XYZ file of C-alpha atoms in Angstrom:
330
model
C 82.372 -161.536 -105.717
C 81.980 -165.225 -104.751
C 84.998 -166.165 -106.876
C 87.100 -163.409 -105.302
C 86.127 -164.607 -101.846
C 87.001 -168.202 -102.786
C 90.417 -167.221 -104.158
C 91.235 -165.045 -101.219
C 91.822 -161.482 -100.305
C 94.597 -161.128 -102.878
C 92.042 -160.664 -105.731
C 89.265 -158.124 -106.036
C 85.968 -158.955 -107.846
C 86.955 -156.618 -110.739
C 90.305 -158.388 -111.183
C 88.590 -161.781 -111.145
C 86.140 -160.689 -113.830
C 88.888 -159.266 -116.052
C 90.915 -162.454 -115.697
C 87.906 -164.627 -116.616
C 87.016 -162.518 -119.675
C 90.583 -162.398 -120.969
C 91.324 -166.100 -120.426
C 88.023 -167.910 -121.086
C 86.146 -165.588 -123.471
C 88.744 -163.682 -125.488
C 91.439 -166.285 -125.027
C 92.128 -169.468 -127.000
C 89.458 -171.427 -125.135
C 86.771 -168.855 -125.981
C 87.814 -168.681 -129.628
C 87.558 -172.457 -129.939
C 84.217 -172.900 -128.150
C 82.157 -169.706 -128.606
C 80.862 -169.122 -132.199
C 81.139 -165.701 -133.824
C 77.368 -165.397 -134.391
C 75.089 -166.931 -131.787
C 71.775 -168.032 -133.361
C 68.474 -167.137 -131.765
C 67.079 -170.414 -130.442
C 63.794 -168.864 -129.249
C 60.829 -170.453 -131.104
C 57.927 -168.198 -132.075
C 54.796 -170.218 -131.338
C 52.364 -167.559 -132.604
C 52.747 -168.693 -136.269
C 52.850 -165.269 -137.935
C 52.632 -166.931 -141.372
C 48.885 -167.478 -141.081
C 48.755 -170.649 -138.987
C 46.056 -171.595 -136.445
C 47.528 -169.277 -133.774
C 48.509 -166.464 -136.120
C 47.660 -162.974 -134.835
C 46.670 -161.961 -138.370
C 43.540 -164.105 -138.127
C 42.150 -161.970 -135.314
C 43.337 -158.595 -136.639
C 40.325 -156.829 -138.186
C 40.675 -155.057 -141.512
C 40.262 -151.278 -141.535
C 36.723 -150.189 -142.468
C 35.942 -149.068 -146.006
C 36.211 -145.360 -146.715
C 32.774 -144.813 -148.243
C 29.952 -142.379 -147.611
C 26.831 -143.095 -145.568
C 24.665 -143.300 -148.701
C 27.059 -145.846 -150.217
C 27.043 -147.827 -146.965
C 23.267 -148.015 -147.143
C 23.426 -148.993 -150.795
C 25.773 -151.888 -150.017
C 24.246 -152.820 -146.680
C 27.670 -152.301 -145.106
C 28.196 -151.913 -141.349
C 31.580 -150.185 -140.854
C 31.956 -150.783 -137.114
C 31.627 -154.545 -137.614
C 33.111 -154.631 -141.138
C 30.159 -156.820 -142.133
C 27.369 -156.750 -144.669
C 23.699 -157.362 -144.130
C 23.917 -160.201 -146.650
C 27.184 -162.129 -146.429
C 28.581 -164.937 -148.532
C 26.761 -168.169 -147.609
C 24.221 -166.312 -145.505
C 22.780 -169.495 -143.952
C 26.120 -170.755 -142.594
C 25.115 -170.022 -138.994
C 22.268 -172.544 -139.180
C 24.878 -175.308 -138.847
C 25.591 -174.413 -135.193
C 22.617 -172.306 -134.137
C 20.771 -175.360 -132.808
C 23.748 -177.154 -131.230
C 24.023 -177.604 -127.481
C 26.403 -179.646 -125.293
C 24.655 -182.143 -123.049
C 26.221 -184.317 -120.362
C 24.541 -187.429 -121.666
C 25.884 -187.084 -125.258
C 27.673 -190.185 -126.484
C 30.831 -190.164 -128.605
C 28.981 -190.245 -131.936
C 26.908 -187.186 -131.064
C 29.970 -185.284 -129.856
C 31.866 -186.060 -133.084
C 28.838 -185.048 -135.134
C 28.652 -181.701 -133.342
C 32.391 -181.193 -133.832
C 31.933 -181.871 -137.542
C 29.213 -179.203 -137.670
C 31.516 -176.725 -135.938
C 34.333 -177.590 -138.345
C 32.029 -177.010 -141.338
C 30.980 -173.659 -139.889
C 34.605 -172.589 -139.330
C 35.428 -173.485 -142.946
C 32.556 -171.365 -144.198
C 33.729 -168.446 -142.049
C 37.241 -168.779 -143.473
C 35.870 -168.770 -147.029
C 33.775 -165.716 -146.211
C 36.808 -163.893 -144.836
C 38.913 -164.990 -147.816
C 36.431 -163.421 -150.210
C 36.411 -160.223 -148.143
C 40.202 -160.069 -148.279
C 40.192 -160.537 -152.070
C 37.556 -157.821 -152.484
C 39.569 -155.486 -150.255
C 42.893 -156.271 -151.955
C 41.597 -155.689 -155.491
C 39.405 -152.687 -154.518
C 36.258 -154.373 -155.803
C 33.953 -152.197 -153.710
C 35.320 -148.879 -155.090
C 35.222 -150.461 -158.550
C 31.555 -151.321 -158.030
C 30.904 -147.732 -156.966
C 32.937 -146.381 -159.920
C 35.589 -144.705 -157.768
C 38.832 -146.480 -158.539
C 38.952 -145.826 -162.297
C 40.676 -142.458 -161.936
C 43.013 -143.830 -159.255
C 44.020 -146.716 -161.536
C 44.732 -144.334 -164.406
C 46.920 -142.230 -162.117
C 48.716 -145.268 -160.687
C 49.565 -146.794 -164.067
C 52.930 -145.656 -165.351
C 52.351 -146.945 -168.890
C 49.467 -147.386 -171.290
C 47.900 -150.854 -171.299
C 47.582 -152.366 -174.762
C 44.476 -154.108 -176.075
C 46.220 -157.511 -175.969
C 47.143 -157.025 -172.308
C 43.568 -156.063 -171.426
C 42.282 -159.245 -173.090
C 44.915 -161.317 -171.259
C 43.952 -159.741 -167.916
C 40.327 -160.714 -168.543
C 41.349 -164.293 -169.375
C 43.479 -164.572 -166.216
C 40.838 -163.063 -163.933
C 40.124 -166.450 -162.234
C 43.701 -166.343 -160.875
C 42.894 -163.262 -158.778
C 41.887 -165.484 -155.870
C 45.322 -167.153 -155.779
C 47.467 -164.024 -156.107
C 47.511 -160.685 -154.383
C 46.900 -157.516 -156.352
C 50.571 -156.530 -156.148
C 51.694 -159.966 -157.345
C 49.261 -159.779 -160.256
C 50.460 -156.309 -161.268
C 54.081 -157.427 -160.910
C 53.332 -160.397 -163.171
C 52.121 -158.156 -165.988
C 54.931 -155.674 -165.420
C 57.446 -158.510 -165.742
C 55.681 -159.804 -168.867
C 55.880 -156.293 -170.339
C 59.582 -156.114 -169.457
C 60.141 -159.518 -171.069
C 58.408 -158.362 -174.250
C 60.512 -155.198 -174.388
C 63.721 -157.156 -173.743
C 62.903 -159.671 -176.483
C 62.286 -156.808 -178.922
C 65.578 -155.203 -177.880
C 67.425 -158.512 -178.334
C 65.984 -158.936 -181.833
C 67.017 -155.375 -182.666
C 70.575 -155.950 -181.426
C 70.803 -159.233 -183.355
C 69.690 -157.388 -186.492
C 72.420 -154.807 -185.888
C 74.993 -157.578 -185.514
C 73.883 -159.260 -188.755
C 74.402 -155.924 -190.535
C 77.901 -155.510 -189.130
C 77.112 -152.942 -186.417
C 79.036 -153.519 -183.195
C 78.595 -150.131 -181.421
C 75.441 -148.275 -180.414
C 76.841 -145.066 -181.885
C 76.686 -146.640 -185.348
C 73.034 -147.695 -184.932
C 71.667 -144.124 -185.322
C 73.281 -143.753 -188.743
C 72.054 -147.208 -189.761
C 68.458 -146.462 -188.675
C 68.446 -143.168 -190.594
C 69.647 -144.938 -193.746
C 67.101 -147.708 -193.256
C 64.238 -145.222 -192.918
C 65.367 -143.515 -196.130
C 65.404 -146.846 -197.965
C 61.947 -147.758 -196.713
C 60.550 -144.344 -197.640
C 62.089 -144.612 -201.104
C 60.647 -148.103 -201.517
C 57.177 -146.939 -200.436
C 57.256 -144.053 -202.901
C 58.346 -146.420 -205.649
C 55.540 -148.852 -204.869
C 52.971 -146.054 -204.801
C 54.199 -144.734 -208.141
C 54.128 -148.247 -209.625
C 50.596 -148.913 -208.404
C 49.426 -145.548 -209.760
C 51.039 -146.238 -213.110
C 49.523 -149.723 -213.132
C 46.056 -148.290 -212.600
C 46.513 -145.864 -215.480
C 47.829 -148.619 -217.725
C 44.917 -150.845 -216.747
C 42.467 -148.091 -217.558
C 44.090 -147.527 -220.956
C 44.271 -151.259 -221.617
C 40.542 -151.528 -221.016
C 39.925 -149.568 -224.270
C 42.756 -151.180 -226.257
C 40.285 -152.812 -228.671
C 38.637 -149.507 -229.708
C 41.157 -146.754 -228.981
C 42.677 -146.878 -232.481
C 39.277 -146.796 -234.234
C 37.930 -143.544 -235.779
C 35.650 -141.517 -233.506
C 37.250 -142.746 -230.243
C 38.390 -139.250 -229.260
C 34.773 -137.990 -229.565
C 33.513 -140.281 -226.790
C 33.306 -139.494 -223.084
C 34.729 -141.907 -220.487
C 31.306 -143.468 -219.862
C 30.696 -143.845 -223.596
C 34.075 -145.520 -223.988
C 33.114 -148.028 -221.270
C 29.754 -148.629 -222.972
C 31.288 -149.224 -226.443
C 33.938 -151.491 -224.950
C 31.327 -153.583 -223.057
C 29.031 -153.801 -226.131
C 31.965 -154.474 -228.492
C 30.661 -151.642 -230.642
C 32.918 -149.382 -232.708
C 32.863 -145.644 -231.828
C 31.718 -144.665 -235.352
C 28.707 -146.978 -235.225
C 27.821 -145.787 -231.717
C 27.967 -142.129 -232.825
C 25.708 -142.968 -235.799
C 23.102 -144.712 -233.612
C 23.273 -141.925 -231.029
C 22.719 -139.264 -233.703
C 19.685 -141.092 -235.193
C 18.057 -141.640 -231.769
C 18.546 -138.037 -230.614
C 17.331 -136.655 -233.974
C 14.149 -138.772 -233.844
C 13.600 -137.681 -230.241
C 13.824 -133.976 -231.140
C 11.443 -134.381 -234.110
C 8.884 -136.125 -231.903
C 9.100 -133.306 -229.342
C 8.430 -130.790 -232.117
C 5.433 -132.801 -233.351
C 7.054 -133.828 -236.617
C 6.194 -137.409 -237.514
C 9.307 -139.466 -238.115
C 10.080 -143.094 -238.656
C 13.380 -144.145 -237.172
C 15.613 -146.077 -239.477
C 18.232 -147.676 -237.264
C 21.116 -149.559 -238.841
C 20.749 -153.288 -239.438
C 23.665 -154.162 -237.147
C 21.712 -152.798 -234.133
C 19.714 -155.637 -232.518
C 17.155 -155.282 -229.734
C 19.666 -155.831 -226.921
C 22.073 -153.178 -228.201
C 19.226 -150.756 -228.816
C 17.857 -151.198 -225.295
C 21.299 -150.729 -223.694
C 21.993 -147.581 -225.715
C 18.522 -146.119 -225.005
C 18.944 -146.715 -221.265
C 22.374 -145.086 -221.343
C 21.136 -142.016 -223.216
C 18.173 -141.734 -220.834
C 20.391 -141.929 -217.725
C 22.775 -139.395 -219.257
C 19.912 -136.977 -219.949
C 20.171 -136.949 -223.757
C 16.556 -138.073 -224.197
C 13.547 -138.151 -221.885
C 12.350 -141.318 -220.236
C 9.030 -141.254 -222.128
C 10.782 -141.312 -225.470
C 12.908 -144.266 -224.501
């Protein structure tokens, strides 16, 4: 309106505005001087990133969702979001006795400021520990509530190695949020799966497979080869055991009387280096003498000369354990 009055009655305020917009804003002068995107030059002095004036420092956390009995057990006061016993319980003693006097000199004022600064640091550490406990759900974990929620939240089964690694990295909880920590392990799991997939694809390439459609046929053939190899190894080990058992009696298996012995008697003759015929002779004499003694017939055992005391004792113990003769007779 002022510009229209200055120009004269020949121009209305609407015409003046349209002329200004078309010539100085949308015209060549506006295109050269006015940028396409005008940045916001307003500075936010509240420091939302957690600075000294950040609103987040004064925003209280929501109270814990626990029952009255659990509140009493923990000494928790929900309206104040405090505990009866806090971290560094005696922190308030630093400032409880301070007072500002008009006759304080500079040294006393600086000393009192240092006490206040120490107290503020302790309060920050106390709040930091509360935030960590709230972020990682330590209170529900202490009460045994969050185990089912964790099992529901987990999309995959945690391996034993990952559990051990989580325990080793537990000191890092105070430097990372719970989401960052979970993302770290999720990314490590993804990395492990990708490395395994890369190794699998490299193995396919070494075997001449260039398409995923061919991998199914290759895997089926590989499983057949492995199964065939396992069966062959099992058959070889079984045959080796049988050959080893037969080789154990190689020194006496061709001697007369070998087929009359039981497996335990074969082991005994092989360990004593005694021929089957001689063992059968000694066994017959001992059992015959034992039966005559049980019937009250006096008999004098005449054992062969090749049977020394050690062999006799071993054979008597074996016959006693096998039940051929009684322990008293031996």
